[in-house]
């Protein structure tokens, strides 16, 4: 190489890596040197030489010194010393790279000017290539110490900034608290060793260095985005200060907006490109929107807001069962959760957590059915506030609906709640009597006249059924009735409840029942409540008939009047639920009174007669003994029959009473317990029962704390729903046997379709759905009355 070219090369390369600025004379020499190199085609190699020199310098000296300085001080050290070491390492890094950065900028300007025939990416492109080399060598696989030191430093500066911001707010509000621990709340050092201001100055300098090196995003990118935003900010006692209660809204509190503004102030320090830019205007916000004007801070404000919503949703999801249970006091928490849930993708997390909470805390044998229904009603109210599309309610409450179907008393509890008979559950009664009820008859056809343009698809997490978003009801009664898929079950259960109530009260007062029937007619339709109207009419007719018969009897001579004052509840058997059938032989005096009443009824109602149920009803009597009289005792007919027999004979055995009454001995023994408790009868040796004419004071006080025979408390006069259903199923069984005898084998679906075709619904027959039919057939299979193979049912050969 000619001597002139060697000198020109040395001149150019020395100027590119020299930390000293160039003057006019030096610049003229450089121009001549570059022109000489360009004339011989050597200018294109300057760029490669500079980048290679940077790479060699980084590998041999800069990077090792950086990691060595970052690990200082070795052994145990204070956080303040580690922060100084971190800043010193990056300061030395910048100091060693500055000559190369200046050379790259100078070379890029020459390329832009085409000095000496140079061509290339220019200053911007060269700088990006250089920083790519720096990041590749320094941060390709950084040791854990970098992550630890950076996280520790930014966490501490965040704590210092939030502490100072909080103290400023407390000073303005006059609520400053005295620090009793003797430690600085920001840097956690003793007050006389506080280094908060030093930490903030170090943050500004480090932010400037990283910004200059274009490594801020790479350094911070070592951590997940949510930790970038807050850097262990949850250590700050934000949640404790705000006292998170479900009865108060959190998002509307001033503390949240203030906290977000304070975090933005810290972020303005982190992302400051120059130390001087950090000041009062760093977090300037738009007065209309409250958003920071700076584009970078706007982006981080969105990140913070989403992160806060995600944290809040996580916290409320854990408390969602309690929030639902405490509705409506928890409405503020539900509104906050709805706001945050719309901004995060956590619906599946909420659904999974809520279903798990229901299954573990509610759906087990230790919880009463009425409590399950109460929580389900609260869930309907709360979740329709949280999600108006009702998808969350549909999916999360599916286990509750499925479990309630397995409880035998579910229908009775719902009916009792509707009529206001259930203790502590008035929600359904209030829902039934509201001003704008949802008619179940027309609910299924609500979509028929809707505009197709208004149709909207269901969310992706909705259940795949035939219920669309518009047909998915939010009415509480409709949702409870839909548990079984048919309102006939509830109507039949209400008829049973109404019959029990009418037969127990015996005072012909039906004001409350008439109101309930009228309200239920608005829900279920008049045709379905026709039987209940007939039952109420029977009560009114019975009162009128009893009045007429008593008037007629009062006009008779005294010797012809009955010794027993008898009133009857006359019912139409075709319209009332099936009553319990028990055999009971009444004493002659009671039988004579019933015969006289029947004769007078036949005179009053021609071509009609009465068929008595002697075991049903109530008898009020006075028991006169030698030393006392027990007045106005209301007992059942069998109790009255027992004590009337003792009027004729003072001592009876169990066998004798069973014979004259026509009931089993075990039942007679249970019924005698009432008169034993009252001190009227006593049991003697040999199983004999005798009237106890006298009684001591001590025996009376002992009897006063004894329990009455619980067999009589709350007895139902009607057969249970399961008993009635079992009898009705036998009619289906007769049809099924006939079909299988003629057709030999049938599938479940065909059996069900033929039953629907040939078995008409009426007072004695109710429709059976596919699931119930399958359960009934499986029961017959277990009883060896049917054979099933690959879904096909047939009769055993011995029964055909």
CSV table of C-alpha atoms in Angstrom, one decimal, residues 408-693:
chain,number,residue,atom,x,y,z
A,408,UNK,CA,-87.2,-34.6,46.3
A,409,UNK,CA,-88.5,-31.5,48.1
A,410,UNK,CA,-87.4,-28.9,45.5
A,411,UNK,CA,-90.8,-28.4,44.0
A,412,UNK,CA,-92.5,-28.2,47.4
A,413,UNK,CA,-90.0,-25.6,48.6
A,414,UNK,CA,-90.4,-23.5,45.5
A,415,UNK,CA,-94.2,-23.6,45.8
A,416,UNK,CA,-94.0,-22.7,49.6
A,417,UNK,CA,-91.8,-19.8,48.7
A,418,UNK,CA,-94.2,-18.6,46.0
A,419,UNK,CA,-97.2,-18.7,48.4
A,420,UNK,CA,-95.2,-17.1,51.3
A,421,UNK,CA,-95.2,-20.2,53.5
A,422,UNK,CA,-91.4,-20.7,53.5
A,423,UNK,CA,-89.6,-19.1,56.4
A,424,UNK,CA,-87.1,-16.4,55.6
A,425,UNK,CA,-87.7,-16.5,51.9
A,426,UNK,CA,-89.9,-13.8,50.6
A,427,UNK,CA,-88.2,-13.1,47.3
A,428,UNK,CA,-90.4,-15.5,45.3
A,429,UNK,CA,-93.6,-14.2,47.0
A,430,UNK,CA,-92.6,-10.6,46.1
A,431,UNK,CA,-91.7,-11.7,42.5
A,432,UNK,CA,-95.1,-13.3,42.2
A,433,UNK,CA,-97.0,-10.2,43.3
A,434,UNK,CA,-95.0,-7.7,41.2
A,435,UNK,CA,-96.9,-5.3,38.9
A,436,UNK,CA,-95.6,-6.6,35.5
A,437,UNK,CA,-95.4,-10.4,35.7
A,438,UNK,CA,-94.0,-12.6,32.9
A,439,UNK,CA,-96.7,-14.9,31.5
A,440,UNK,CA,-95.2,-18.4,31.0
A,441,UNK,CA,-97.7,-19.2,28.3
A,442,UNK,CA,-96.6,-16.4,26.0
A,443,UNK,CA,-92.9,-16.4,26.9
A,444,UNK,CA,-92.0,-19.1,24.5
A,445,UNK,CA,-93.4,-17.1,21.5
A,446,UNK,CA,-91.8,-13.7,22.3
A,447,UNK,CA,-89.4,-14.0,19.3
A,448,UNK,CA,-92.1,-14.8,16.7
A,449,UNK,CA,-92.9,-11.2,16.0
A,450,UNK,CA,-89.4,-9.8,16.5
A,451,UNK,CA,-87.5,-7.9,13.8
A,452,UNK,CA,-84.7,-10.1,12.2
A,453,UNK,CA,-82.5,-7.0,12.0
A,454,UNK,CA,-82.4,-6.9,15.8
A,455,UNK,CA,-81.0,-10.4,16.1
A,456,UNK,CA,-77.6,-10.7,17.8
A,457,UNK,CA,-75.5,-13.8,18.2
A,458,UNK,CA,-74.8,-15.3,21.6
A,459,UNK,CA,-71.3,-15.0,23.1
A,460,UNK,CA,-68.9,-17.8,22.3
A,461,UNK,CA,-69.1,-19.2,25.9
A,462,UNK,CA,-72.9,-19.7,25.8
A,463,UNK,CA,-74.3,-23.2,26.1
A,464,UNK,CA,-75.1,-24.9,22.8
A,465,UNK,CA,-78.9,-25.2,23.2
A,466,UNK,CA,-81.9,-23.9,21.5
A,467,UNK,CA,-82.3,-21.0,23.8
A,468,UNK,CA,-81.2,-17.8,22.1
A,469,UNK,CA,-80.2,-14.5,23.7
A,470,UNK,CA,-83.7,-13.1,23.4
A,471,UNK,CA,-85.4,-16.3,24.6
A,472,UNK,CA,-83.1,-16.7,27.5
A,473,UNK,CA,-85.4,-15.5,30.3
A,474,UNK,CA,-84.2,-13.4,33.2
A,475,UNK,CA,-87.4,-13.9,35.1
A,476,UNK,CA,-86.9,-15.7,38.4
A,477,UNK,CA,-90.1,-17.7,38.5
A,478,UNK,CA,-89.6,-18.7,34.8
A,479,UNK,CA,-86.0,-19.9,35.5
A,480,UNK,CA,-87.2,-22.0,38.6
A,481,UNK,CA,-90.0,-23.5,36.6
A,482,UNK,CA,-87.7,-24.4,33.8
A,483,UNK,CA,-85.6,-26.6,36.1
A,484,UNK,CA,-88.0,-29.4,35.4
A,485,UNK,CA,-88.9,-28.3,31.9
A,486,UNK,CA,-92.7,-28.4,32.6
A,487,UNK,CA,-95.0,-26.1,34.6
A,488,UNK,CA,-97.4,-29.0,35.2
A,489,UNK,CA,-95.2,-30.3,38.0
A,490,UNK,CA,-95.5,-27.0,39.9
A,491,UNK,CA,-99.2,-26.7,39.2
A,492,UNK,CA,-99.8,-30.2,40.6
A,493,UNK,CA,-97.7,-29.5,43.6
A,494,UNK,CA,-99.5,-26.2,44.3
A,495,UNK,CA,-102.8,-28.1,44.1
A,496,UNK,CA,-101.5,-30.4,46.8
A,497,UNK,CA,-100.3,-27.5,48.9
A,498,UNK,CA,-103.6,-25.7,48.5
A,499,UNK,CA,-105.6,-28.9,49.4
A,500,UNK,CA,-103.5,-29.4,52.6
A,501,UNK,CA,-104.0,-25.8,53.6
A,502,UNK,CA,-107.8,-25.8,53.0
A,503,UNK,CA,-108.3,-29.1,54.8
A,504,UNK,CA,-106.2,-28.1,57.8
A,505,UNK,CA,-107.7,-24.7,58.6
A,506,UNK,CA,-111.4,-25.7,58.5
A,507,UNK,CA,-112.5,-22.1,59.0
A,508,UNK,CA,-113.6,-21.5,55.4
A,509,UNK,CA,-111.3,-18.4,55.2
A,510,UNK,CA,-109.8,-18.4,51.7
A,511,UNK,CA,-108.9,-14.7,51.2
A,512,UNK,CA,-105.2,-15.5,51.1
A,513,UNK,CA,-105.6,-18.5,48.8
A,514,UNK,CA,-107.8,-16.6,46.4
A,515,UNK,CA,-105.1,-13.9,46.1
A,516,UNK,CA,-102.4,-16.5,45.4
A,517,UNK,CA,-104.5,-18.3,42.8
A,518,UNK,CA,-105.2,-15.0,41.0
A,519,UNK,CA,-101.5,-14.2,40.9
A,520,UNK,CA,-100.6,-17.7,39.7
A,521,UNK,CA,-103.2,-17.3,36.9
A,522,UNK,CA,-101.3,-14.4,35.6
A,523,UNK,CA,-98.2,-16.5,35.4
A,524,UNK,CA,-99.5,-20.0,34.4
A,525,UNK,CA,-102.7,-19.1,32.6
A,526,UNK,CA,-106.3,-19.5,33.7
A,527,UNK,CA,-106.8,-22.9,32.1
A,528,UNK,CA,-104.1,-24.5,34.3
A,529,UNK,CA,-105.5,-23.0,37.5
A,530,UNK,CA,-109.1,-24.2,36.8
A,531,UNK,CA,-108.8,-27.1,39.3
A,532,UNK,CA,-107.7,-24.7,42.0
A,533,UNK,CA,-110.7,-22.4,41.3
A,534,UNK,CA,-113.0,-25.4,41.7
A,535,UNK,CA,-111.3,-26.3,45.1
A,536,UNK,CA,-111.9,-22.7,46.4
A,537,UNK,CA,-115.5,-22.9,45.1
A,538,UNK,CA,-116.0,-26.1,47.0
A,539,UNK,CA,-114.9,-24.3,50.2
A,540,UNK,CA,-117.3,-21.5,49.7
A,541,UNK,CA,-120.1,-24.0,48.9
A,542,UNK,CA,-119.3,-26.0,52.0
A,543,UNK,CA,-119.6,-23.0,54.2
A,544,UNK,CA,-123.0,-22.2,52.7
A,545,UNK,CA,-124.2,-25.8,53.0
A,546,UNK,CA,-123.1,-26.1,56.6
A,547,UNK,CA,-125.0,-22.9,57.4
A,548,UNK,CA,-128.2,-24.2,55.8
A,549,UNK,CA,-127.9,-27.6,57.5
A,550,UNK,CA,-127.3,-26.0,60.9
A,551,UNK,CA,-130.3,-23.7,60.5
A,552,UNK,CA,-132.5,-26.6,59.6
A,553,UNK,CA,-131.2,-28.6,62.6
A,554,UNK,CA,-131.8,-25.7,65.0
A,555,UNK,CA,-135.5,-25.7,64.1
A,556,UNK,CA,-135.9,-29.3,65.2
A,557,UNK,CA,-136.9,-30.3,68.7
A,558,UNK,CA,-134.0,-30.7,71.2
A,559,UNK,CA,-134.4,-34.5,71.5
A,560,UNK,CA,-134.1,-34.8,67.7
A,561,UNK,CA,-131.0,-32.7,67.4
A,562,UNK,CA,-127.6,-34.4,67.1
A,563,UNK,CA,-125.4,-34.6,70.2
A,564,UNK,CA,-122.4,-33.8,68.1
A,565,UNK,CA,-122.0,-30.4,66.3
A,566,UNK,CA,-120.7,-31.5,62.9
A,567,UNK,CA,-119.3,-29.4,60.1
A,568,UNK,CA,-118.1,-30.9,56.8
A,569,UNK,CA,-115.8,-29.8,54.0
A,570,UNK,CA,-117.5,-31.1,50.9
A,571,UNK,CA,-115.1,-31.5,48.0
A,572,UNK,CA,-115.4,-32.5,44.3
A,573,UNK,CA,-113.2,-35.6,44.2
A,574,UNK,CA,-112.4,-35.3,40.5
A,575,UNK,CA,-110.8,-31.9,41.0
A,576,UNK,CA,-108.9,-32.4,44.2
A,577,UNK,CA,-105.6,-34.2,44.7
A,578,UNK,CA,-105.8,-37.8,45.8
A,579,UNK,CA,-106.5,-37.9,49.5
A,580,UNK,CA,-104.9,-40.5,51.9
A,581,UNK,CA,-106.9,-43.6,52.3
A,582,UNK,CA,-107.0,-45.1,55.9
A,583,UNK,CA,-109.5,-47.4,57.5
A,584,UNK,CA,-111.2,-46.1,60.7
A,585,UNK,CA,-114.3,-47.2,62.5
A,586,UNK,CA,-115.8,-44.3,64.4
A,587,UNK,CA,-118.0,-44.7,67.5
A,588,UNK,CA,-121.7,-45.0,67.1
A,589,UNK,CA,-122.4,-41.4,68.2
A,590,UNK,CA,-120.1,-40.0,65.5
A,591,UNK,CA,-121.4,-42.4,62.8
A,592,UNK,CA,-125.0,-41.4,63.7
A,593,UNK,CA,-124.1,-37.7,63.3
A,594,UNK,CA,-122.6,-38.3,59.9
A,595,UNK,CA,-125.7,-40.2,58.7
A,596,UNK,CA,-128.0,-37.4,59.8
A,597,UNK,CA,-125.8,-34.8,58.0
A,598,UNK,CA,-125.8,-36.9,54.9
A,599,UNK,CA,-129.6,-37.1,54.9
A,600,UNK,CA,-130.0,-33.4,55.3
A,601,UNK,CA,-127.4,-32.9,52.4
A,602,UNK,CA,-129.4,-35.2,50.1
A,603,UNK,CA,-132.5,-33.1,50.8
A,604,UNK,CA,-130.6,-29.9,50.0
A,605,UNK,CA,-128.8,-31.3,47.0
A,606,UNK,CA,-131.0,-33.7,45.1
A,607,UNK,CA,-129.4,-36.6,43.3
A,608,UNK,CA,-126.2,-36.1,45.2
A,609,UNK,CA,-124.7,-37.8,48.3
A,610,UNK,CA,-121.6,-37.8,50.5
A,611,UNK,CA,-118.8,-40.3,50.9
A,612,UNK,CA,-117.1,-39.6,54.2
A,613,UNK,CA,-113.3,-39.7,54.9
A,614,UNK,CA,-113.5,-40.4,58.6
A,615,UNK,CA,-109.8,-40.3,59.2
A,616,UNK,CA,-109.5,-36.7,58.0
A,617,UNK,CA,-110.6,-33.6,59.8
A,618,UNK,CA,-110.3,-32.2,63.3
A,619,UNK,CA,-112.3,-32.7,66.5
A,620,UNK,CA,-112.6,-30.2,69.3
A,621,UNK,CA,-113.7,-31.7,72.7
A,622,UNK,CA,-113.6,-31.3,76.4
A,623,UNK,CA,-112.4,-34.1,78.7
A,624,UNK,CA,-114.0,-34.1,82.2
A,625,UNK,CA,-112.1,-36.0,84.9
A,626,UNK,CA,-112.7,-36.4,88.6
A,627,UNK,CA,-110.3,-33.6,89.7
A,628,UNK,CA,-109.9,-31.5,86.5
A,629,UNK,CA,-111.3,-30.6,83.1
A,630,UNK,CA,-109.3,-30.3,79.9
A,631,UNK,CA,-111.2,-27.9,77.6
A,632,UNK,CA,-111.0,-27.2,73.9
A,633,UNK,CA,-108.6,-29.9,72.9
A,634,UNK,CA,-108.3,-30.1,69.0
A,635,UNK,CA,-107.3,-33.6,68.0
A,636,UNK,CA,-107.6,-35.8,65.0
A,637,UNK,CA,-110.6,-38.1,64.5
A,638,UNK,CA,-108.7,-41.2,65.5
A,639,UNK,CA,-107.7,-39.6,68.8
A,640,UNK,CA,-111.3,-38.6,69.4
A,641,UNK,CA,-112.5,-42.1,68.6
A,642,UNK,CA,-110.0,-43.6,71.1
A,643,UNK,CA,-111.1,-41.3,74.0
A,644,UNK,CA,-114.8,-41.8,73.2
A,645,UNK,CA,-114.4,-45.5,73.6
A,646,UNK,CA,-113.0,-45.0,77.1
A,647,UNK,CA,-116.2,-43.1,77.9
A,648,UNK,CA,-118.1,-46.4,77.6
A,649,UNK,CA,-115.4,-48.6,79.2
A,650,UNK,CA,-112.7,-47.5,81.6
A,651,UNK,CA,-110.0,-50.0,80.7
A,652,UNK,CA,-109.0,-51.3,77.2
A,653,UNK,CA,-106.2,-53.5,75.9
A,654,UNK,CA,-104.3,-52.6,72.7
A,655,UNK,CA,-105.9,-55.6,70.9
A,656,UNK,CA,-109.4,-54.5,71.9
A,657,UNK,CA,-108.9,-50.9,70.7
A,658,UNK,CA,-107.4,-52.1,67.4
A,659,UNK,CA,-110.4,-54.3,66.8
A,660,UNK,CA,-113.1,-51.7,67.4
A,661,UNK,CA,-111.2,-49.0,65.5
A,662,UNK,CA,-110.1,-51.2,62.6
A,663,UNK,CA,-106.5,-49.9,62.6
A,664,UNK,CA,-103.2,-51.7,63.2
A,665,UNK,CA,-102.1,-52.0,66.8
A,666,UNK,CA,-98.9,-50.1,66.2
A,667,UNK,CA,-100.8,-47.0,65.0
A,668,UNK,CA,-103.1,-47.3,68.1
A,669,UNK,CA,-100.1,-47.4,70.3
A,670,UNK,CA,-98.7,-44.2,68.7
A,671,UNK,CA,-102.1,-42.4,69.0
A,672,UNK,CA,-102.4,-43.3,72.7
A,673,UNK,CA,-99.2,-41.4,73.4
A,674,UNK,CA,-101.1,-38.1,73.2
A,675,UNK,CA,-103.6,-39.0,75.9
A,676,UNK,CA,-100.8,-40.4,78.0
A,677,UNK,CA,-98.9,-37.2,77.8
A,678,UNK,CA,-102.0,-35.2,78.7
A,679,UNK,CA,-102.4,-37.4,81.8
A,680,UNK,CA,-105.8,-38.7,80.7
A,681,UNK,CA,-104.7,-42.3,80.2
A,682,UNK,CA,-102.0,-44.5,81.8
A,683,UNK,CA,-100.5,-47.8,80.8
A,684,UNK,CA,-100.7,-50.6,83.2
A,685,UNK,CA,-99.1,-54.1,83.3
A,686,UNK,CA,-100.2,-56.5,80.6
A,687,UNK,CA,-100.6,-53.7,78.0
A,688,UNK,CA,-103.8,-52.4,79.5
A,689,UNK,CA,-104.8,-48.7,79.3
A,690,UNK,CA,-106.9,-47.1,82.0
A,691,UNK,CA,-108.4,-43.6,82.6
A,692,UNK,CA,-106.4,-41.6,85.1
A,693,UNK,CA,-109.1,-39.7,87.0
